[in-house]
Coordinates of C-alpha atoms in Angstrom, one line a residue:
M379 CA 9.7 21.7 -20.8
I380 CA 9.8 18.6 -22.9
Q381 CA 11.1 16.6 -20.0
Y382 CA 8.3 17.9 -17.8
L383 CA 5.7 16.8 -20.4
R384 CA 7.2 13.4 -20.6
E385 CA 7.1 13.1 -16.8
R386 CA 3.4 14.2 -16.6
F387 CA 2.3 12.3 -19.7
P388 CA 4.1 9.0 -19.5
C389 CA 2.2 7.7 -22.6
I390 CA 4.6 9.8 -24.7
N391 CA 7.4 7.5 -23.6
W392 CA 5.8 4.2 -24.6
I393 CA 4.3 5.7 -27.8
K394 CA 7.7 7.0 -28.9
C395 CA 9.4 3.6 -28.3
Y396 CA 6.5 1.4 -29.4
H397 CA 7.5 -1.7 -31.4
V398 CA 4.6 -2.2 -33.7
R399 CA 5.6 -5.6 -35.0
D400 CA 6.3 -7.1 -31.5
Y401 CA 3.7 -5.3 -29.4
L402 CA 0.6 -4.4 -31.4
L403 CA -1.1 -7.7 -31.9
V404 CA -0.4 -8.8 -28.3
D405 CA -1.8 -5.5 -26.9
I406 CA -5.0 -5.7 -29.0
I407 CA -5.7 -9.3 -27.9
A408 CA -5.0 -8.4 -24.3
G409 CA -7.3 -5.3 -24.5
I410 CA -10.2 -7.2 -26.1
T411 CA -9.9 -10.1 -23.6
L412 CA -9.7 -7.6 -20.7
S413 CA -12.9 -5.8 -21.9
V414 CA -14.7 -9.1 -22.0
V415 CA -13.8 -9.7 -18.3
T416 CA -14.4 -6.0 -17.3
I417 CA -17.9 -5.7 -18.6
P418 CA -19.6 -8.2 -16.3
Q419 CA -17.3 -7.3 -13.4
G420 CA -18.1 -3.6 -13.9
M421 CA -21.9 -4.2 -13.7
A422 CA -21.5 -6.5 -10.7
Y423 CA -19.4 -4.0 -8.8
A424 CA -21.8 -1.2 -9.6
V425 CA -24.6 -3.2 -8.0
L426 CA -22.3 -3.8 -5.0
A427 CA -21.8 0.0 -4.8
D428 CA -25.6 0.5 -4.9
M429 CA -25.3 2.2 -8.2
S430 CA -27.0 1.6 -11.5
P431 CA -25.3 -1.3 -13.5
V432 CA -24.6 1.1 -16.4
T433 CA -22.3 3.2 -14.1
G434 CA -20.1 0.1 -13.9
L435 CA -19.7 0.4 -17.7
Y436 CA -18.8 4.1 -17.3
V437 CA -16.2 3.2 -14.6
S438 CA -14.8 0.6 -17.0
F439 CA -14.5 3.2 -19.7
F440 CA -13.3 6.6 -18.3
P441 CA -10.7 5.6 -15.7
P442 CA -8.8 3.1 -17.8
L443 CA -8.7 5.7 -20.6
I444 CA -7.4 8.4 -18.3
Y445 CA -4.8 6.1 -16.6
S446 CA -3.5 5.0 -20.0
I447 CA -2.4 8.6 -20.5
F448 CA -1.1 9.5 -17.1
G449 CA -0.1 6.2 -15.5
T450 CA 3.5 4.8 -15.5
S451 CA 2.6 1.1 -15.1
N452 CA 2.3 -1.0 -18.2
H453 CA 0.1 -3.6 -16.5
L454 CA -2.1 -1.9 -14.0
S455 CA -5.8 -2.3 -14.8
V456 CA -7.8 0.6 -13.4
G457 CA -11.6 0.6 -13.1
S458 CA -14.2 -1.0 -10.8
F459 CA -12.9 -3.0 -7.8
G460 CA -14.9 -4.9 -5.2
L461 CA -13.1 -3.6 -2.1
L462 CA -13.6 0.0 -3.1
S463 CA -17.2 -0.6 -4.2
L464 CA -18.1 -2.0 -0.8
M465 CA -16.3 0.8 1.0
S466 CA -18.1 3.3 -1.2
S467 CA -21.4 1.8 -0.5
T468 CA -20.8 1.8 3.3
A469 CA -19.6 5.4 3.3
V470 CA -22.4 6.6 1.1
H471 CA -25.3 5.0 3.0
K472 CA -23.7 6.3 6.3
A473 CA -23.6 9.8 4.9
V474 CA -27.1 9.7 3.3
G475 CA -28.4 8.1 6.5
Y476 CA -27.1 11.0 8.6
Q477 CA -28.6 13.4 6.1
R478 CA -32.0 11.8 6.0
Y479 CA -32.5 10.1 9.4
S480 CA -31.1 12.7 11.8
G481 CA -33.8 13.5 14.4
L482 CA -36.3 11.3 12.5
T483 CA -35.6 7.9 13.8
K484 CA -34.1 6.2 16.8
T485 CA -32.1 3.8 14.6
P486 CA -28.5 4.9 14.2
P487 CA -27.7 5.4 10.6
N488 CA -24.5 3.4 10.7
T489 CA -26.1 0.2 12.1
F490 CA -28.2 -2.5 10.6
L491 CA -29.7 -1.4 7.3
T492 CA -32.8 -3.2 6.1
E493 CA -34.7 -3.0 2.9
M494 CA -37.3 -0.8 4.6
N495 CA -35.1 2.1 5.6
L496 CA -32.9 1.8 2.5
T497 CA -35.9 2.5 0.3
T498 CA -36.6 5.6 2.4
V499 CA -33.5 7.1 0.9
R500 CA -34.0 8.1 -2.7
K501 CA -31.8 6.4 -5.3
D502 CA -30.8 9.9 -6.5
D503 CA -29.4 10.7 -3.1
V504 CA -27.2 7.6 -3.1
T505 CA -26.0 8.4 -6.6
Q506 CA -25.2 12.0 -5.7
A507 CA -23.3 11.0 -2.6
S508 CA -21.3 8.3 -4.5
V509 CA -20.3 10.9 -7.1
D510 CA -19.3 13.3 -4.3
L511 CA -17.2 10.6 -2.8
T512 CA -15.5 9.9 -6.1
F513 CA -14.7 13.6 -6.6
M514 CA -13.2 13.9 -3.1
V515 CA -11.1 10.8 -3.5
G516 CA -9.7 12.4 -6.7
V517 CA -9.0 15.7 -5.0
F518 CA -7.2 14.1 -2.1
M519 CA -5.0 12.0 -4.4
T520 CA -4.2 15.0 -6.6
M521 CA -3.3 17.1 -3.5
A522 CA -1.1 14.3 -2.3
F523 CA 0.7 14.4 -5.7
F524 CA 1.5 18.1 -5.3
L525 CA 2.7 17.5 -1.7
K526 CA 4.9 14.6 -3.0
L527 CA 3.4 12.0 -0.6
G528 CA 3.9 9.1 -3.0
A529 CA 6.1 7.3 -0.4
A530 CA 3.3 7.2 2.2
S531 CA 2.3 3.7 1.0
I532 CA 5.3 2.2 2.9
F533 CA 3.1 2.1 5.9
L534 CA 0.9 -0.5 4.2
S535 CA 2.8 -3.7 4.7
V536 CA 1.9 -6.8 2.8
P537 CA 0.3 -8.7 5.7
L538 CA -1.8 -5.6 6.5
I539 CA -3.0 -5.4 2.9
K540 CA -3.7 -9.1 2.7
G541 CA -5.6 -9.2 6.0
C542 CA -7.7 -6.2 4.9
L543 CA -8.4 -7.7 1.5
L544 CA -9.4 -11.1 2.9
G545 CA -11.8 -9.5 5.5
T546 CA -13.4 -7.3 2.9
A547 CA -13.7 -10.2 0.5
V548 CA -15.7 -12.0 3.1
H549 CA -17.9 -9.0 3.5
I550 CA -18.4 -8.7 -0.2
C551 CA -19.3 -12.4 -0.7
S552 CA -21.6 -12.2 2.3
S553 CA -23.4 -9.2 0.8
Q554 CA -24.1 -11.3 -2.4
L555 CA -25.9 -14.1 -0.6
S556 CA -29.1 -12.2 -0.6
P557 CA -29.5 -11.9 -4.4
L558 CA -28.0 -15.4 -4.7
F559 CA -31.1 -16.8 -2.9
G560 CA -33.6 -14.3 -4.3
L561 CA -34.0 -12.6 -0.9
H562 CA -34.4 -8.9 -0.3
L563 CA -32.1 -8.2 2.6
K564 CA -29.4 -5.6 2.8
V565 CA -26.7 -5.1 5.4
G566 CA -24.2 -2.3 5.5
Q567 CA -20.5 -3.0 6.4
T568 CA -20.9 -2.0 10.0
N569 CA -20.2 -3.4 13.5
F570 CA -21.1 -7.1 13.7
S571 CA -23.1 -6.8 10.4
L572 CA -22.0 -10.3 9.3
P573 CA -23.7 -12.2 12.1
L574 CA -26.8 -10.1 11.6
L575 CA -26.8 -11.0 7.9
Y576 CA -26.4 -14.7 8.4
Y577 CA -29.2 -14.6 11.1
D578 CA -31.5 -12.9 8.6
I579 CA -30.7 -15.4 5.9
L580 CA -31.4 -18.4 8.1
T581 CA -34.6 -17.0 9.4
N582 CA -35.8 -16.2 5.8
L583 CA -34.9 -19.4 4.1
K584 CA -38.6 -20.2 3.6
R585 CA -38.8 -17.1 1.3
V586 CA -36.0 -18.3 -1.0
N587 CA -36.9 -18.0 -4.7
V588 CA -36.4 -21.4 -6.2
A589 CA -36.0 -20.2 -9.8
T590 CA -33.2 -17.8 -8.6
V591 CA -31.5 -20.5 -6.7
C592 CA -31.5 -22.8 -9.8
I593 CA -30.0 -20.0 -12.0
S594 CA -27.4 -19.3 -9.3
S595 CA -26.4 -22.9 -8.9
L596 CA -26.1 -23.5 -12.7
S597 CA -24.1 -20.3 -13.2
F598 CA -21.8 -21.1 -10.3
L599 CA -21.1 -24.6 -11.7
V600 CA -20.4 -23.4 -15.2
L601 CA -18.4 -20.4 -14.1
F602 CA -16.1 -22.0 -11.6
T603 CA -15.5 -25.1 -13.8
V604 CA -14.4 -23.1 -16.8
K605 CA -12.3 -20.7 -14.6
H606 CA -10.5 -23.8 -13.2
L607 CA -9.8 -24.9 -16.8
N608 CA -8.6 -21.5 -17.7
S609 CA -6.1 -21.5 -14.8
R610 CA -4.9 -25.0 -15.9
W611 CA -4.4 -23.9 -19.5
K612 CA -3.0 -20.4 -18.9
Y613 CA 0.7 -21.5 -19.3
R614 CA -0.1 -23.5 -22.4
S615 CA -2.1 -21.0 -24.4
K616 CA -2.8 -17.2 -24.3
V617 CA -6.4 -17.9 -25.4
R618 CA -8.8 -17.5 -22.5
I619 CA -12.4 -18.6 -22.5
P620 CA -14.5 -15.5 -21.7
I621 CA -16.7 -17.4 -19.4
E622 CA -18.0 -14.4 -17.4
L623 CA -19.5 -12.9 -20.6
I624 CA -20.8 -16.2 -21.8
V625 CA -22.6 -16.8 -18.5
I626 CA -24.3 -13.4 -18.4
S627 CA -25.3 -13.8 -22.1
L628 CA -26.8 -17.2 -21.6
A629 CA -28.5 -16.2 -18.4
T630 CA -30.0 -13.1 -20.1
L631 CA -31.3 -15.3 -23.0
L632 CA -32.7 -17.8 -20.6
V633 CA -34.7 -15.2 -18.7
K634 CA -35.9 -13.6 -21.8
A635 CA -37.0 -16.9 -23.4
T636 CA -38.7 -18.3 -20.3
R637 CA -40.2 -15.1 -18.9
L638 CA -38.7 -15.9 -15.5
A639 CA -38.6 -12.3 -14.4
P640 CA -42.4 -11.6 -14.5
D641 CA -43.6 -15.1 -13.9
R642 CA -41.2 -16.5 -11.3
G643 CA -40.1 -13.3 -9.6
V644 CA -36.5 -13.5 -10.7
D645 CA -34.8 -10.1 -10.0
V646 CA -33.2 -8.5 -13.1
I647 CA -31.1 -5.4 -13.3
G648 CA -33.8 -3.5 -15.3
A649 CA -33.6 -0.7 -17.8
I650 CA -30.1 0.4 -19.0
P651 CA -29.8 3.7 -20.9
T652 CA -27.6 3.9 -24.0
G653 CA -25.0 6.6 -24.8
L654 CA -22.4 8.3 -22.7
P655 CA -23.5 10.3 -19.7
V656 CA -23.9 14.1 -19.9
P657 CA -21.1 15.7 -17.9
S658 CA -22.1 17.4 -14.7
F659 CA -20.3 18.9 -11.7
P660 CA -20.7 17.0 -8.4
T661 CA -23.0 18.8 -6.0
L662 CA -20.7 18.2 -3.0
Q663 CA -23.8 18.1 -0.8
Y664 CA -22.3 15.3 1.2
A665 CA -18.7 16.5 1.2
R666 CA -18.5 17.1 5.0
Q667 CA -19.9 13.7 5.9
L668 CA -17.7 11.8 3.4
S669 CA -14.4 13.6 4.0
L670 CA -12.9 11.0 6.4
D671 CA -14.1 8.1 4.3
A672 CA -12.7 9.7 1.1
L673 CA -9.3 10.1 2.8
T674 CA -9.3 6.5 3.9
I675 CA -10.3 5.2 0.5
S676 CA -7.6 7.3 -1.1
F677 CA -5.0 5.8 1.1
I678 CA -6.1 2.2 0.6
S679 CA -6.6 2.6 -3.2
Y680 CA -3.2 4.1 -3.7
G681 CA -1.5 1.7 -1.4
M682 CA -2.9 -1.3 -3.3
A683 CA -2.3 0.2 -6.7
I684 CA 1.4 1.1 -6.1
S685 CA 2.1 -2.3 -4.5
Q686 CA 0.8 -4.1 -7.6
A687 CA 2.5 -1.6 -10.0
M688 CA 5.9 -2.0 -8.3
M689 CA 5.6 -5.8 -8.3
Y690 CA 5.0 -6.1 -12.0
A691 CA 7.6 -3.3 -12.7
R692 CA 10.2 -5.4 -10.9
R693 CA 9.2 -8.5 -12.8
H694 CA 9.4 -6.9 -16.2
K695 CA 12.3 -4.5 -15.4
Y696 CA 10.8 -1.0 -16.0
A697 CA 10.5 2.0 -13.7
I698 CA 7.5 3.3 -11.8
D699 CA 7.1 6.9 -10.6
E700 CA 5.3 6.6 -7.3
N701 CA 4.3 10.3 -7.2
Q702 CA 3.0 10.2 -10.8
E703 CA 0.8 7.3 -9.9
L704 CA -0.9 9.5 -7.4
L705 CA -1.7 12.0 -10.1
A706 CA -2.9 9.3 -12.5
L707 CA -5.2 7.7 -9.9
G708 CA -6.4 11.1 -8.7
L709 CA -7.3 12.2 -12.2
C710 CA -9.0 8.9 -12.9
N711 CA -11.5 9.6 -10.0
L712 CA -11.6 13.4 -10.3
L713 CA -12.4 13.5 -14.0
S714 CA -14.7 10.4 -14.0
S715 CA -16.8 12.0 -11.2
F716 CA -18.1 14.4 -13.9
A717 CA -19.6 11.3 -15.6
S718 CA -21.4 10.1 -12.5
C719 CA -18.9 7.3 -11.8
F720 CA -18.2 5.6 -8.4
V721 CA -14.7 5.2 -7.0
A722 CA -12.3 3.5 -9.3
G723 CA -9.0 1.8 -8.4
S724 CA -6.7 -1.0 -9.6
S725 CA -8.2 -4.5 -9.9
L726 CA -6.1 -7.4 -8.6
S727 CA -7.6 -10.0 -11.0
R728 CA -7.6 -7.9 -14.1
T729 CA -4.0 -6.6 -13.5
S730 CA -2.9 -10.2 -13.1
L731 CA -4.8 -11.0 -16.4
M732 CA -2.9 -8.2 -18.2
D733 CA 0.3 -9.9 -17.2
E734 CA -0.8 -13.4 -18.1
L735 CA -1.9 -12.2 -21.6
G736 CA 1.5 -10.6 -22.1
A737 CA 0.3 -7.0 -22.5
K738 CA 3.3 -4.7 -23.3
T739 CA 1.9 -1.2 -22.8
Q740 CA -1.2 0.6 -21.8
L741 CA -2.5 0.4 -25.4
A742 CA -4.3 -2.6 -24.1
G743 CA -6.2 -0.2 -21.8
F744 CA -7.1 2.0 -24.8
V745 CA -8.4 -1.1 -26.7
S746 CA -10.4 -2.3 -23.7
A747 CA -12.0 1.2 -23.3
G748 CA -12.9 1.3 -27.0
V749 CA -14.7 -2.0 -26.8
I750 CA -16.6 -1.0 -23.7
M751 CA -17.6 2.3 -25.4
M752 CA -19.2 0.3 -28.2
V753 CA -21.2 -1.7 -25.6
I754 CA -22.3 1.6 -23.9
L755 CA -23.4 3.1 -27.2
F756 CA -25.1 0.1 -28.8
L757 CA -25.4 -3.1 -26.6
A758 CA -26.2 -1.9 -23.1
P759 CA -30.0 -2.4 -23.3
W760 CA -29.5 -6.1 -24.2
F761 CA -28.5 -6.8 -20.6
E762 CA -31.8 -5.5 -19.1
S763 CA -33.0 -9.0 -18.4
L764 CA -29.7 -10.1 -16.8
P765 CA -30.5 -11.7 -13.4
E766 CA -29.0 -10.1 -10.3
A767 CA -28.1 -13.5 -9.1
V768 CA -25.7 -14.0 -12.0
L769 CA -23.9 -10.7 -11.1
A770 CA -23.5 -12.1 -7.6
I771 CA -21.9 -15.2 -9.0
I772 CA -19.5 -13.0 -11.0
V773 CA -18.5 -11.2 -7.8
F774 CA -17.9 -14.6 -6.1
G775 CA -15.6 -15.6 -9.1
A776 CA -13.7 -12.4 -8.8
M777 CA -13.2 -12.8 -5.1
K778 CA -12.0 -16.5 -5.3
N779 CA -8.3 -15.8 -5.5
V780 CA -8.5 -13.3 -2.6
L781 CA -10.3 -15.8 -0.4
F782 CA -7.7 -18.5 -1.2
Q783 CA -5.0 -16.1 0.2
A784 CA -6.1 -17.2 3.6
K785 CA -3.6 -20.1 3.3
E786 CA -0.8 -17.5 3.4
S787 CA -1.4 -17.2 7.1
V788 CA 0.7 -20.4 7.5
V789 CA 3.6 -18.7 5.8
Y790 CA 3.4 -15.7 8.0
W791 CA 3.2 -17.9 11.1
R792 CA 6.3 -19.8 10.1
T793 CA 8.4 -16.9 8.8
S794 CA 7.5 -14.0 11.1
K795 CA 5.2 -14.1 14.1
P796 CA 4.8 -10.2 14.2
D797 CA 3.6 -10.3 10.5
F798 CA 1.1 -13.0 11.5
V799 CA -0.2 -10.8 14.3
V800 CA -0.6 -7.8 11.9
W801 CA -2.5 -10.0 9.4
L802 CA -4.7 -11.6 12.1
V803 CA -5.6 -8.3 13.9
T804 CA -6.4 -6.6 10.5
L805 CA -8.5 -9.6 9.4
V806 CA -10.5 -10.1 12.6
T807 CA -11.2 -6.3 13.0
T808 CA -12.3 -6.0 9.4
L809 CA -14.6 -9.0 9.8
L810 CA -16.2 -7.7 13.0
T811 CA -16.4 -4.0 12.0
D812 CA -15.5 -2.6 8.6
T813 CA -12.6 -2.0 6.3
T814 CA -11.7 1.4 7.7
V815 CA -11.5 0.3 11.3
G816 CA -9.6 -2.8 10.3
L817 CA -7.1 -0.7 8.4
V818 CA -6.6 1.6 11.4
A819 CA -6.2 -1.4 13.7
G820 CA -3.7 -3.0 11.4
L821 CA -1.7 0.3 11.1
I822 CA -1.6 0.7 14.9
V823 CA -0.3 -2.8 15.4
S824 CA 2.2 -2.4 12.6
I825 CA 3.6 0.8 14.0
T826 CA 3.7 -0.6 17.5
I827 CA 5.7 -3.7 16.2
L828 CA 8.0 -1.4 14.2
S829 CA 8.7 0.7 17.3
L830 CA 9.5 -2.4 19.3
R831 CA 11.8 -3.6 16.6
L832 CA 13.6 -0.2 16.5
R833 CA 14.0 -0.3 20.3
D834 CA 15.4 -3.8 20.2
G835 CA 18.1 -3.0 17.8
D836 CA 21.6 -4.0 18.8
V837 CA 24.3 -1.5 19.8
C838 CA 27.7 -3.0 19.2
L839 CA 30.9 -1.9 20.9
S840 CA 34.2 -3.0 19.4
E841 CA 37.6 -2.0 20.9
L842 CA 40.5 -0.5 18.9
G843 CA 43.3 -0.5 21.4
N844 CA 42.5 -0.2 25.1
A845 CA 41.2 3.3 25.0
V846 CA 39.4 3.6 21.7
V847 CA 36.0 2.0 21.3
V848 CA 33.7 2.1 18.3
C849 CA 30.0 2.2 18.9
K850 CA 27.6 1.2 16.1
M851 CA 23.8 1.0 16.1
E852 CA 22.0 -1.1 13.5
Q853 CA 19.0 1.2 13.0
C854 CA 18.8 4.9 12.3
L855 CA 18.8 7.0 15.5
N856 CA 15.4 8.6 16.3
F857 CA 13.1 9.5 19.1
I858 CA 12.0 5.9 19.6
N859 CA 15.4 4.3 20.1
V860 CA 17.6 7.3 21.3
D861 CA 17.3 6.0 24.9
V862 CA 18.6 2.6 23.8
L863 CA 21.9 4.2 22.6
S864 CA 22.0 6.4 25.6
K865 CA 21.8 3.5 28.0
K866 CA 24.4 1.6 26.1
V867 CA 26.8 4.5 26.2
E868 CA 26.2 5.1 29.9
Q869 CA 26.9 1.4 30.6
F870 CA 30.1 1.7 28.6
M871 CA 31.2 4.7 30.7
I872 CA 30.5 3.0 34.0
E873 CA 32.4 -0.2 32.9
C874 CA 35.2 1.9 31.5
H875 CA 35.9 3.6 34.8
S876 CA 35.3 0.5 36.9
D877 CA 37.8 -1.5 34.9
G878 CA 40.4 1.2 35.3
K879 CA 40.7 2.2 31.7
Q880 CA 41.7 5.8 32.6
G881 CA 45.1 6.9 31.5
G882 CA 46.2 7.0 35.2
S883 CA 45.8 3.3 35.6
T884 CA 48.6 0.9 35.1
A885 CA 46.4 -2.1 34.6
N886 CA 45.8 -1.3 30.9
R887 CA 48.0 1.0 29.0
N888 CA 46.9 3.0 25.9
F889 CA 49.3 2.9 23.1
I890 CA 49.8 4.3 19.6
S891 CA 52.3 3.5 16.9
T892 CA 54.4 6.3 15.5
D893 CA 54.8 4.4 12.2
K894 CA 52.6 4.7 9.2
N895 CA 51.1 1.7 7.4
D896 CA 51.1 1.2 3.6
N897 CA 48.3 3.7 3.1
G898 CA 50.2 6.4 5.0
H899 CA 47.9 6.3 8.1
Y900 CA 48.9 5.9 11.7
H901 CA 47.5 2.9 13.6
L902 CA 46.9 1.9 17.2
L903 CA 48.7 -1.0 18.8
N904 CA 48.3 -2.8 22.1
M905 CA 51.9 -3.6 23.2
E906 CA 53.4 -3.2 26.6
D907 CA 56.7 -1.8 25.3
S908 CA 55.1 0.8 23.1
R909 CA 54.8 4.5 23.9
E910 CA 51.9 5.6 26.2
F911 CA 50.2 8.2 24.2
L912 CA 47.3 9.9 25.8
S913 CA 45.3 11.4 28.6
S914 CA 43.1 10.3 31.4
T915 CA 40.0 9.9 29.2
P916 CA 39.2 7.1 26.7
F917 CA 37.7 7.7 23.2
L918 CA 34.3 6.6 22.0
L919 CA 33.8 6.6 18.2
V920 CA 30.1 6.7 17.3
D921 CA 29.6 5.1 13.9
C922 CA 27.0 7.2 12.1
C923 CA 26.7 5.2 8.8
T924 CA 23.1 4.3 9.6
F925 CA 22.1 7.8 10.7
G926 CA 21.2 9.3 7.3
N927 CA 17.6 10.0 8.3
I928 CA 18.3 10.9 11.9
D929 CA 15.6 13.0 13.5
S930 CA 15.9 16.1 15.8
S931 CA 15.9 13.9 19.0
G932 CA 18.9 12.0 17.8
I933 CA 20.7 15.1 16.6
L934 CA 20.3 16.8 20.0
Y935 CA 21.4 13.7 21.9
L936 CA 24.6 13.4 19.8
Q937 CA 25.3 17.1 20.2
Q938 CA 25.1 16.8 24.0
L939 CA 27.2 13.7 23.9
V940 CA 30.0 15.4 21.9
T941 CA 30.0 18.8 23.6
K942 CA 28.9 18.1 27.2
E943 CA 30.3 14.6 28.1
T944 CA 33.5 14.8 30.1
R945 CA 34.1 11.2 31.1
V946 CA 35.0 10.2 27.5
K947 CA 36.0 12.0 24.4
V948 CA 33.2 11.3 21.7
L949 CA 34.0 11.5 18.0
L950 CA 31.4 11.0 15.2
V951 CA 32.8 8.7 12.4
N952 CA 31.5 7.4 9.0
C953 CA 29.3 10.5 8.6
G954 CA 27.6 10.9 5.3
E955 CA 26.8 14.3 3.7
S956 CA 23.1 14.3 4.9
F957 CA 24.1 13.6 8.5
D958 CA 26.9 16.0 8.4
A959 CA 24.7 18.8 7.1
R960 CA 22.1 18.2 9.8
M961 CA 24.7 18.3 12.5
K962 CA 26.2 21.5 11.2
C963 CA 22.7 23.1 11.3
V964 CA 22.6 22.4 15.1
D965 CA 26.2 23.1 16.0
N966 CA 28.8 24.2 13.4
S967 CA 31.7 23.6 15.8
I968 CA 31.2 19.8 16.0
L969 CA 33.8 17.9 14.0
T970 CA 32.7 14.9 11.9
Y971 CA 34.8 12.3 10.2
S972 CA 34.1 10.4 7.0
N973 CA 35.8 7.2 8.2
V974 CA 37.3 5.7 11.3
Q975 CA 40.9 6.2 10.0
Q976 CA 40.5 10.0 10.0
A977 CA 39.4 9.9 13.6
L978 CA 42.4 7.7 14.5
D979 CA 44.7 10.2 12.8
Y980 CA 43.1 12.9 14.9
I981 CA 43.7 10.9 18.0
Y982 CA 47.3 10.3 17.1
E983 CA 47.9 14.0 16.5
M984 CA 46.4 14.7 20.0
A985 CA 48.6 12.1 21.5
L986 CA 51.7 13.5 19.7
D987 CA 50.9 17.0 20.9
N988 CA 50.4 15.7 24.4
L989 CA 53.7 13.8 24.4
T990 CA 55.5 16.8 22.9
K991 CA 54.3 19.1 25.6
N992 CA 55.5 16.7 28.2
G993 CA 58.9 16.4 26.5
D994 CA 58.5 12.7 26.1
V995 CA 59.0 12.4 22.3
D996 CA 62.0 12.7 20.1
D997 CA 62.1 15.5 17.5
D998 CA 62.6 13.1 14.6
I999 CA 59.2 11.5 15.4
T1000 CA 57.4 14.8 15.1

């Protein structure tokens, strides 16, 4: 019972082994610094998800608190994330569009979304659908935990994730161009939405708000200059200038002091309520429309989180429970949906910041959540005059490192052309359509390339004596490559008979030594003056050391090869326990050998019996 509690509540482990003197100060500083970065990012990603900015603070409070209890990574920062916010926005507007526009308009709901038809949908409907999506993502992840599907992330290769991230980052930054220039344009992440957005911006340049552009330019200059200095100093000092919080604070003061919002038409985020939200159960009104998007978001969110968690776990030498991470992320979304939150996941930039600050445990997550709770309770209304353009700049700053990953394409091209193809297909498809379609396209290409690689695996034949050949396949035998082994074995049989390797031929004799080596085993020799030992059929030893995860197609092929083939005698060698158990389930009469020498001993005994029956061996040998 105690062991089960420690597995389900990993916080017990790090609390029990917590070194106050070495860890406490570092974790507190890391948590406070993390909260300073999380506050502006949370509000910016909430706007990206078409939610109220205060929900970004909720997502920055509840999920990190829950993950600190149930998560196994010491460095993962869970909360708002741009990729998931954009996917959530796209899914929600598609679902709400189907609900509101079906039969009422000729415009398909998943195409170009303008300000006119977005305002037709009430904000409450968008919020309701977003909360439903969060709840369903949590349910899917929790179900995957009980089904032990933690290993499913292996299908998300690094090039696929990087291509998907880069394409989505371009969508995210493009969606922020409208508030950056003070325009009121809105494009969903749909087919060919990027060209439509750029066309709309170019044709509406005359409507640009000059005051908004000035605020955007100044914020951009200050933010990126200081972020560059932070990156230069990060190896010299743990102190990090909280430039995001400084920028939004100064911008808020500027707008309040100069009355730019009412006088110059600068868009601000508006009223922000104080206090924690009242818990409420999701209505699930849009559950049917959002089911596929929720499944896709669950897969992407978990895949990205577990890849980050494992990377930092390897770096700092601690263990990660893949299945427990499913439960932690599932509960983060499931429970936070009762507080009207949008989808939460692991943040690349904040997780990297946790590592740079030297955070030791998830106590840093508790500290960050505590600071954000103070903001929610007392300071949230202070940001009512914050310009939306500044939040757009915050999003640009958060996406900077993801955009710079485009240079990794050169590495993929030089090291692995198939990986480059996966990266390129995922990127281009994501840019032209949306993240979901890009992910599916990348998965199809990845699985296709993997299948081709499995089929191209070498099957090696090595000869032990003239009549005993060892056959070894590099990959595990399965339905994809079973015909590769079949063709190689068939080719061996044809060559074997055409070369006269039958026992009746005098061109090549098959010999065995009747002496034992130092280990007490018999061994084969190829000497013309040795005793001919065996029959008219050669032996084929199939090396099964790579067949631990063999599937039913491979099992049935080996069964037929051992029991039905008459041209050669087939023996299965180097068989592990897993393979042996699977073979016994199909045919209990099939003999397997744990190593090659056991098979050679069996061959010797057969030869000796054959020679004895023919009266061609002395009694002292037997």
